[in-house]
Amino acid sequence: MYNSVIWIIILILRMKKIEHIGIAVKNLNKSNDLFKALFGESHYKIEDVESEGVKTSFFKCGPNKIELLQATTEDSPIAKFIEKKGEGIHHIAFAVENIKEEISRLQGEGFTMIHEVAKRGADNKLIAFLHPKSTNGVLIELCQDIRD
Ligand code: ZN
């Protein structure tokens, strides 16, 4: 009993679920039309994230969320990604309860963080990315809701 309570607490403190999937696109307007046709519903939000040099839009598909990202500067990580790999899935984001604790847990497990300190991202979240060289080539984002 005691053990299972501890186990549940540990689970809560780790990654909770996939928060969204990020897709790199060249032209956000065109892609918004495409994903609207795909889901039968428009994006519910467009947001500029100046610090990352991206413009984002968000779609809901049932309980899931898709983030489209278009570069707004030439040195944006999205511009570099599209140059190397073309359009496509860019990252998978996981919701966490406490991003600071999660970053230290992951560093303790030997993962390399791109952001060792969480920063403000789109959609009212604190975010931090793990380096894909430590995660089998998958870019992983941690997201914590900002509670004001
Ligand atoms: Zn994201």
Short mmCIF file of N, CA and C and ligand atoms in Angstrom, two decimals:
data_model
loop_
_atom_site.label_atom_id
_atom_site.label_comp_id
_atom_site.label_asym_id
_atom_site.label_seq_id
_atom_site.Cartn_x
_atom_site.Cartn_y
_atom_site.Cartn_z
N MET A 1 0.85 -1.20 0.00
CA MET A 1 0.00 0.00 0.00
C MET A 1 0.88 1.25 0.00
N TYR A 2 1.75 1.31 1.02
CA TYR A 2 2.68 2.44 1.15
C TYR A 2 3.51 2.57 -0.12
N ASN A 3 4.01 1.41 -0.61
CA ASN A 3 4.81 1.40 -1.84
C ASN A 3 4.05 1.95 -3.03
N SER A 4 2.78 1.53 -3.16
CA SER A 4 2.05 1.98 -4.35
C SER A 4 1.75 3.48 -4.29
N VAL A 5 1.58 4.01 -3.10
CA VAL A 5 1.37 5.46 -2.97
C VAL A 5 2.63 6.19 -3.44
N ILE A 6 3.79 5.70 -2.99
CA ILE A 6 5.06 6.32 -3.42
C ILE A 6 5.20 6.22 -4.93
N TRP A 7 4.84 5.04 -5.48
CA TRP A 7 4.97 4.84 -6.93
C TRP A 7 4.09 5.82 -7.70
N ILE A 8 2.85 6.04 -7.21
CA ILE A 8 1.94 6.98 -7.87
C ILE A 8 2.53 8.39 -7.81
N ILE A 9 3.09 8.76 -6.67
CA ILE A 9 3.70 10.09 -6.54
C ILE A 9 4.86 10.23 -7.52
N ILE A 10 5.67 9.19 -7.63
CA ILE A 10 6.80 9.24 -8.58
C ILE A 10 6.28 9.41 -10.00
N LEU A 11 5.22 8.68 -10.36
CA LEU A 11 4.66 8.80 -11.71
C LEU A 11 4.17 10.21 -11.98
N ILE A 12 3.51 10.81 -10.98
CA ILE A 12 2.99 12.16 -11.15
C ILE A 12 4.13 13.15 -11.39
N LEU A 13 5.26 12.90 -10.70
CA LEU A 13 6.38 13.83 -10.82
C LEU A 13 7.13 13.66 -12.12
N ARG A 14 6.89 12.58 -12.85
CA ARG A 14 7.59 12.39 -14.12
C ARG A 14 6.73 12.91 -15.25
N MET A 15 6.97 12.43 -16.47
CA MET A 15 6.21 12.94 -17.59
C MET A 15 4.78 12.42 -17.54
N LYS A 16 3.81 13.30 -17.74
CA LYS A 16 2.41 12.93 -17.53
C LYS A 16 1.76 12.39 -18.79
N LYS A 17 2.04 13.02 -19.93
CA LYS A 17 1.40 12.62 -21.19
C LYS A 17 2.08 13.38 -22.32
N ILE A 18 1.76 12.99 -23.55
CA ILE A 18 2.23 13.81 -24.67
C ILE A 18 1.39 15.09 -24.66
N GLU A 19 2.05 16.22 -24.60
CA GLU A 19 1.34 17.51 -24.56
C GLU A 19 0.99 17.95 -25.98
N HIS A 20 1.95 17.82 -26.88
CA HIS A 20 1.66 18.11 -28.29
C HIS A 20 2.77 17.55 -29.17
N ILE A 21 2.52 17.54 -30.47
CA ILE A 21 3.54 17.17 -31.44
C ILE A 21 3.81 18.42 -32.28
N GLY A 22 5.07 18.76 -32.44
CA GLY A 22 5.45 19.96 -33.19
C GLY A 22 5.85 19.59 -34.61
N ILE A 23 5.31 20.32 -35.57
CA ILE A 23 5.58 20.06 -36.99
C ILE A 23 6.16 21.32 -37.62
N ALA A 24 7.33 21.18 -38.24
CA ALA A 24 7.98 22.32 -38.91
C ALA A 24 7.37 22.51 -40.29
N VAL A 25 6.95 23.75 -40.58
CA VAL A 25 6.35 24.04 -41.89
C VAL A 25 7.03 25.27 -42.49
N LYS A 26 6.96 25.35 -43.83
CA LYS A 26 7.58 26.50 -44.51
C LYS A 26 6.63 27.70 -44.51
N ASN A 27 5.34 27.42 -44.69
CA ASN A 27 4.37 28.50 -44.83
C ASN A 27 3.18 28.21 -43.91
N LEU A 28 3.11 28.96 -42.82
CA LEU A 28 2.10 28.69 -41.79
C LEU A 28 0.67 28.85 -42.33
N ASN A 29 0.45 29.87 -43.16
CA ASN A 29 -0.91 30.09 -43.70
C ASN A 29 -1.38 28.91 -44.53
N LYS A 30 -0.49 28.46 -45.43
CA LYS A 30 -0.85 27.31 -46.27
C LYS A 30 -1.09 26.08 -45.41
N SER A 31 -0.20 25.85 -44.44
CA SER A 31 -0.32 24.66 -43.60
C SER A 31 -1.55 24.74 -42.71
N ASN A 32 -1.92 25.95 -42.28
CA ASN A 32 -3.15 26.09 -41.49
C ASN A 32 -4.35 25.61 -42.30
N ASP A 33 -4.38 25.95 -43.61
CA ASP A 33 -5.48 25.50 -44.47
C ASP A 33 -5.46 23.98 -44.61
N LEU A 34 -4.24 23.44 -44.79
CA LEU A 34 -4.11 21.99 -44.96
C LEU A 34 -4.59 21.23 -43.71
N PHE A 35 -4.15 21.70 -42.53
CA PHE A 35 -4.53 21.00 -41.30
C PHE A 35 -6.00 21.24 -40.94
N LYS A 36 -6.54 22.37 -41.37
CA LYS A 36 -7.97 22.62 -41.18
C LYS A 36 -8.76 21.59 -41.99
N ALA A 37 -8.32 21.35 -43.23
CA ALA A 37 -8.99 20.35 -44.06
C ALA A 37 -8.84 18.95 -43.45
N LEU A 38 -7.66 18.69 -42.89
CA LEU A 38 -7.38 17.37 -42.30
C LEU A 38 -8.26 17.10 -41.08
N PHE A 39 -8.35 18.09 -40.17
CA PHE A 39 -9.07 17.89 -38.91
C PHE A 39 -10.53 18.33 -38.99
N GLY A 40 -10.89 19.09 -40.05
CA GLY A 40 -12.25 19.62 -40.13
C GLY A 40 -12.50 20.73 -39.15
N GLU A 41 -11.43 21.35 -38.66
CA GLU A 41 -11.55 22.41 -37.68
C GLU A 41 -10.34 23.33 -37.77
N SER A 42 -10.57 24.65 -37.62
CA SER A 42 -9.46 25.60 -37.70
C SER A 42 -8.54 25.53 -36.49
N HIS A 43 -7.36 26.13 -36.62
CA HIS A 43 -6.48 26.30 -35.47
C HIS A 43 -7.20 27.18 -34.44
N TYR A 44 -6.84 27.02 -33.18
CA TYR A 44 -7.51 27.82 -32.15
C TYR A 44 -6.62 28.94 -31.64
N LYS A 45 -5.39 28.98 -32.17
CA LYS A 45 -4.47 29.99 -31.64
C LYS A 45 -3.29 30.16 -32.57
N ILE A 46 -2.83 31.41 -32.72
CA ILE A 46 -1.57 31.69 -33.42
C ILE A 46 -0.74 32.51 -32.45
N GLU A 47 0.54 32.17 -32.37
CA GLU A 47 1.38 32.89 -31.41
C GLU A 47 2.79 33.04 -31.94
N ASP A 48 3.36 34.23 -31.80
CA ASP A 48 4.76 34.47 -32.12
C ASP A 48 5.60 34.17 -30.89
N VAL A 49 6.67 33.39 -31.07
CA VAL A 49 7.61 33.21 -29.96
C VAL A 49 8.93 33.82 -30.43
N GLU A 50 9.09 35.10 -30.10
CA GLU A 50 10.24 35.84 -30.64
C GLU A 50 11.56 35.24 -30.22
N SER A 51 11.64 34.78 -28.96
CA SER A 51 12.90 34.25 -28.45
C SER A 51 13.37 33.04 -29.26
N GLU A 52 12.44 32.29 -29.88
CA GLU A 52 12.80 31.12 -30.67
C GLU A 52 12.77 31.40 -32.18
N GLY A 53 12.38 32.61 -32.55
CA GLY A 53 12.28 32.95 -33.97
C GLY A 53 11.26 32.12 -34.70
N VAL A 54 10.10 31.89 -34.06
CA VAL A 54 9.05 31.10 -34.70
C VAL A 54 7.67 31.72 -34.52
N LYS A 55 6.81 31.40 -35.50
CA LYS A 55 5.40 31.70 -35.40
C LYS A 55 4.71 30.35 -35.33
N THR A 56 3.79 30.19 -34.38
CA THR A 56 3.18 28.89 -34.17
C THR A 56 1.66 28.97 -34.32
N SER A 57 1.06 27.86 -34.70
CA SER A 57 -0.40 27.75 -34.60
C SER A 57 -0.71 26.42 -33.96
N PHE A 58 -1.86 26.37 -33.29
CA PHE A 58 -2.24 25.16 -32.55
C PHE A 58 -3.58 24.62 -33.02
N PHE A 59 -3.63 23.31 -33.19
CA PHE A 59 -4.85 22.59 -33.56
C PHE A 59 -5.18 21.57 -32.48
N LYS A 60 -6.48 21.33 -32.30
CA LYS A 60 -6.90 20.24 -31.42
C LYS A 60 -7.42 19.11 -32.28
N CYS A 61 -7.06 17.89 -31.90
CA CYS A 61 -7.63 16.71 -32.54
C CYS A 61 -8.01 15.79 -31.39
N GLY A 62 -9.29 15.81 -30.99
CA GLY A 62 -9.70 15.10 -29.78
C GLY A 62 -8.90 15.62 -28.61
N PRO A 63 -8.32 14.72 -27.81
CA PRO A 63 -7.57 15.17 -26.64
C PRO A 63 -6.15 15.63 -27.01
N ASN A 64 -5.79 15.52 -28.28
CA ASN A 64 -4.40 15.77 -28.68
C ASN A 64 -4.23 17.15 -29.32
N LYS A 65 -3.01 17.60 -29.30
CA LYS A 65 -2.69 18.93 -29.78
C LYS A 65 -1.55 18.86 -30.79
N ILE A 66 -1.69 19.63 -31.86
CA ILE A 66 -0.63 19.71 -32.87
C ILE A 66 -0.19 21.17 -32.94
N GLU A 67 1.12 21.36 -32.91
CA GLU A 67 1.70 22.71 -33.03
C GLU A 67 2.42 22.81 -34.37
N LEU A 68 2.03 23.78 -35.20
CA LEU A 68 2.76 24.03 -36.43
C LEU A 68 3.75 25.16 -36.17
N LEU A 69 4.96 25.03 -36.70
CA LEU A 69 5.99 26.05 -36.46
C LEU A 69 6.59 26.52 -37.77
N GLN A 70 6.58 27.83 -37.95
CA GLN A 70 7.22 28.44 -39.12
C GLN A 70 8.31 29.39 -38.62
N ALA A 71 9.47 29.34 -39.26
CA ALA A 71 10.57 30.22 -38.86
C ALA A 71 10.22 31.67 -39.18
N THR A 72 10.63 32.59 -38.31
CA THR A 72 10.45 34.02 -38.61
C THR A 72 11.81 34.70 -38.79
N THR A 73 12.89 33.99 -38.50
CA THR A 73 14.23 34.53 -38.74
C THR A 73 15.07 33.45 -39.43
N GLU A 74 16.13 33.90 -40.11
CA GLU A 74 16.96 32.94 -40.85
C GLU A 74 17.73 32.01 -39.93
N ASP A 75 18.06 32.48 -38.72
CA ASP A 75 18.84 31.62 -37.81
C ASP A 75 17.95 30.90 -36.79
N SER A 76 16.64 30.92 -37.05
CA SER A 76 15.72 30.20 -36.17
C SER A 76 15.99 28.70 -36.24
N PRO A 77 15.85 27.97 -35.12
CA PRO A 77 16.05 26.52 -35.15
C PRO A 77 15.15 25.83 -36.20
N ILE A 78 13.97 26.41 -36.46
CA ILE A 78 13.06 25.81 -37.44
C ILE A 78 13.60 26.01 -38.86
N ALA A 79 14.19 27.19 -39.12
CA ALA A 79 14.79 27.43 -40.44
C ALA A 79 15.91 26.41 -40.68
N LYS A 80 16.74 26.19 -39.66
CA LYS A 80 17.86 25.25 -39.79
C LYS A 80 17.34 23.82 -39.99
N PHE A 81 16.30 23.47 -39.26
CA PHE A 81 15.72 22.12 -39.36
C PHE A 81 15.20 21.88 -40.78
N ILE A 82 14.45 22.84 -41.32
CA ILE A 82 13.86 22.67 -42.65
C ILE A 82 14.95 22.62 -43.73
N GLU A 83 15.99 23.41 -43.52
CA GLU A 83 17.11 23.40 -44.46
C GLU A 83 17.74 22.00 -44.52
N LYS A 84 17.92 21.39 -43.35
CA LYS A 84 18.57 20.07 -43.27
C LYS A 84 17.64 18.92 -43.63
N LYS A 85 16.42 18.95 -43.11
CA LYS A 85 15.55 17.76 -43.20
C LYS A 85 14.27 17.99 -43.98
N GLY A 86 13.94 19.24 -44.28
CA GLY A 86 12.67 19.53 -44.93
C GLY A 86 11.54 19.62 -43.91
N GLU A 87 10.32 19.84 -44.40
CA GLU A 87 9.18 19.95 -43.50
C GLU A 87 8.90 18.59 -42.85
N GLY A 88 8.31 18.61 -41.68
CA GLY A 88 7.93 17.34 -41.05
C GLY A 88 7.93 17.43 -39.54
N ILE A 89 7.79 16.28 -38.88
CA ILE A 89 7.73 16.25 -37.41
C ILE A 89 9.05 16.78 -36.85
N HIS A 90 8.93 17.76 -35.98
CA HIS A 90 10.10 18.43 -35.43
C HIS A 90 10.38 18.00 -33.99
N HIS A 91 9.32 17.93 -33.18
CA HIS A 91 9.54 17.52 -31.79
C HIS A 91 8.28 16.90 -31.18
N ILE A 92 8.50 16.17 -30.08
CA ILE A 92 7.39 15.66 -29.28
C ILE A 92 7.50 16.31 -27.91
N ALA A 93 6.39 16.89 -27.46
CA ALA A 93 6.41 17.59 -26.16
C ALA A 93 5.66 16.77 -25.12
N PHE A 94 6.24 16.67 -23.94
CA PHE A 94 5.62 15.95 -22.83
C PHE A 94 5.28 16.93 -21.72
N ALA A 95 4.09 16.75 -21.16
CA ALA A 95 3.67 17.59 -20.03
C ALA A 95 4.35 17.10 -18.76
N VAL A 96 4.85 18.02 -17.98
CA VAL A 96 5.42 17.67 -16.67
C VAL A 96 4.80 18.59 -15.61
N GLU A 97 4.81 18.10 -14.39
CA GLU A 97 4.21 18.86 -13.29
C GLU A 97 5.19 19.95 -12.81
N ASN A 98 6.46 19.57 -12.72
CA ASN A 98 7.46 20.50 -12.19
C ASN A 98 8.70 20.43 -13.08
N ILE A 99 8.83 21.38 -13.97
CA ILE A 99 9.86 21.31 -15.01
C ILE A 99 11.27 21.40 -14.41
N LYS A 100 11.42 22.16 -13.35
CA LYS A 100 12.73 22.31 -12.72
C LYS A 100 13.21 20.96 -12.18
N GLU A 101 12.31 20.28 -11.47
CA GLU A 101 12.67 18.96 -10.90
C GLU A 101 12.90 17.94 -12.01
N GLU A 102 12.10 18.03 -13.07
CA GLU A 102 12.22 17.08 -14.17
C GLU A 102 13.56 17.27 -14.89
N ILE A 103 13.98 18.53 -15.07
CA ILE A 103 15.28 18.79 -15.70
C ILE A 103 16.39 18.17 -14.84
N SER A 104 16.34 18.37 -13.53
CA SER A 104 17.43 17.79 -12.73
C SER A 104 17.37 16.27 -12.70
N ARG A 105 16.14 15.71 -12.70
CA ARG A 105 16.05 14.24 -12.75
C ARG A 105 16.69 13.71 -14.04
N LEU A 106 16.35 14.33 -15.17
CA LEU A 106 16.85 13.86 -16.46
C LEU A 106 18.36 14.05 -16.57
N GLN A 107 18.86 15.17 -16.06
CA GLN A 107 20.32 15.37 -16.06
C GLN A 107 20.99 14.30 -15.21
N GLY A 108 20.36 13.95 -14.09
CA GLY A 108 20.88 12.88 -13.23
C GLY A 108 20.92 11.54 -13.95
N GLU A 109 19.99 11.34 -14.91
CA GLU A 109 19.94 10.11 -15.70
C GLU A 109 20.92 10.16 -16.87
N GLY A 110 21.61 11.29 -17.03
CA GLY A 110 22.62 11.38 -18.07
C GLY A 110 22.17 12.04 -19.37
N PHE A 111 20.95 12.60 -19.39
CA PHE A 111 20.48 13.27 -20.60
C PHE A 111 21.10 14.68 -20.70
N THR A 112 21.29 15.13 -21.95
CA THR A 112 21.81 16.47 -22.17
C THR A 112 20.65 17.40 -22.49
N MET A 113 20.58 18.51 -21.78
CA MET A 113 19.53 19.49 -22.01
C MET A 113 20.03 20.56 -22.97
N ILE A 114 19.17 21.01 -23.90
CA ILE A 114 19.50 22.21 -24.68
C ILE A 114 19.28 23.42 -23.76
N HIS A 115 18.18 23.38 -23.01
CA HIS A 115 17.90 24.43 -22.03
C HIS A 115 18.03 23.84 -20.63
N GLU A 116 19.05 24.26 -19.90
CA GLU A 116 19.22 23.74 -18.54
C GLU A 116 18.30 24.47 -17.57
N VAL A 117 17.83 25.64 -18.02
CA VAL A 117 16.85 26.39 -17.24
C VAL A 117 15.63 26.58 -18.14
N ALA A 118 14.44 26.33 -17.58
CA ALA A 118 13.22 26.43 -18.39
C ALA A 118 13.00 27.88 -18.82
N LYS A 119 12.41 28.04 -20.02
CA LYS A 119 12.10 29.38 -20.50
C LYS A 119 10.64 29.44 -20.93
N ARG A 120 10.17 30.65 -21.20
CA ARG A 120 8.78 30.81 -21.60
C ARG A 120 8.60 30.41 -23.06
N GLY A 121 7.64 29.51 -23.33
CA GLY A 121 7.35 29.09 -24.69
C GLY A 121 5.96 29.53 -25.10
N ALA A 122 5.45 28.96 -26.19
CA ALA A 122 4.11 29.30 -26.66
C ALA A 122 3.05 28.66 -25.75
N ASP A 123 1.82 29.13 -25.88
CA ASP A 123 0.66 28.51 -25.26
C ASP A 123 0.73 28.49 -23.73
N ASN A 124 1.31 29.56 -23.17
CA ASN A 124 1.35 29.71 -21.71
C ASN A 124 2.07 28.57 -20.99
N LYS A 125 3.25 28.24 -21.49
CA LYS A 125 4.02 27.12 -20.92
C LYS A 125 5.45 27.55 -20.60
N LEU A 126 5.99 26.90 -19.59
CA LEU A 126 7.44 26.92 -19.39
C LEU A 126 7.96 25.71 -20.15
N ILE A 127 9.03 25.89 -20.90
CA ILE A 127 9.52 24.80 -21.73
C ILE A 127 11.03 24.61 -21.59
N ALA A 128 11.48 23.42 -21.93
CA ALA A 128 12.92 23.12 -22.03
C ALA A 128 13.06 21.96 -23.00
N PHE A 129 14.07 22.04 -23.86
CA PHE A 129 14.31 20.96 -24.83
C PHE A 129 15.48 20.09 -24.38
N LEU A 130 15.36 18.79 -24.66
CA LEU A 130 16.49 17.88 -24.47
C LEU A 130 17.26 17.81 -25.78
N HIS A 131 18.55 17.59 -25.69
CA HIS A 131 19.34 17.49 -26.92
C HIS A 131 19.07 16.14 -27.60
N PRO A 132 18.72 16.16 -28.91
CA PRO A 132 18.37 14.90 -29.58
C PRO A 132 19.52 13.90 -29.64
N LYS A 133 20.76 14.36 -29.44
CA LYS A 133 21.87 13.40 -29.45
C LYS A 133 21.80 12.47 -28.24
N SER A 134 21.07 12.88 -27.19
CA SER A 134 20.96 11.99 -26.03
C SER A 134 19.61 11.26 -26.01
N THR A 135 18.77 11.45 -27.03
CA THR A 135 17.45 10.81 -27.04
C THR A 135 17.16 10.12 -28.39
N ASN A 136 18.13 9.38 -28.89
CA ASN A 136 17.95 8.61 -30.13
C ASN A 136 17.50 9.48 -31.31
N GLY A 137 17.96 10.72 -31.35
CA GLY A 137 17.65 11.56 -32.49
C GLY A 137 16.28 12.22 -32.44
N VAL A 138 15.54 12.00 -31.33
CA VAL A 138 14.21 12.61 -31.21
C VAL A 138 14.33 13.88 -30.37
N LEU A 139 13.85 14.98 -30.92
CA LEU A 139 13.86 16.23 -30.14
C LEU A 139 12.67 16.20 -29.18
N ILE A 140 12.96 16.28 -27.89
CA ILE A 140 11.91 16.19 -26.86
C ILE A 140 11.82 17.51 -26.11
N GLU A 141 10.60 17.96 -25.96
CA GLU A 141 10.33 19.20 -25.23
C GLU A 141 9.59 18.86 -23.94
N LEU A 142 9.96 19.50 -22.87
CA LEU A 142 9.19 19.40 -21.62
C LEU A 142 8.35 20.66 -21.50
N CYS A 143 7.10 20.50 -21.05
CA CYS A 143 6.19 21.64 -20.91
C CYS A 143 5.55 21.63 -19.53
N GLN A 144 5.57 22.76 -18.89
CA GLN A 144 4.80 22.90 -17.65
C GLN A 144 3.86 24.08 -17.80
N ASP A 145 2.61 23.89 -17.43
CA ASP A 145 1.66 25.01 -17.47
C ASP A 145 2.14 26.13 -16.57
N ILE A 146 2.00 27.37 -17.05
CA ILE A 146 2.30 28.51 -16.19
C ILE A 146 1.03 28.83 -15.41
N ARG A 147 1.14 28.74 -14.10
CA ARG A 147 -0.03 29.06 -13.26
C ARG A 147 0.22 30.44 -12.67
N ASP A 148 -0.57 31.42 -13.13
CA ASP A 148 -0.37 32.80 -12.62
C ASP A 148 -1.12 33.01 -11.33
ZN ZN B 1 6.37 22.51 -28.90
#
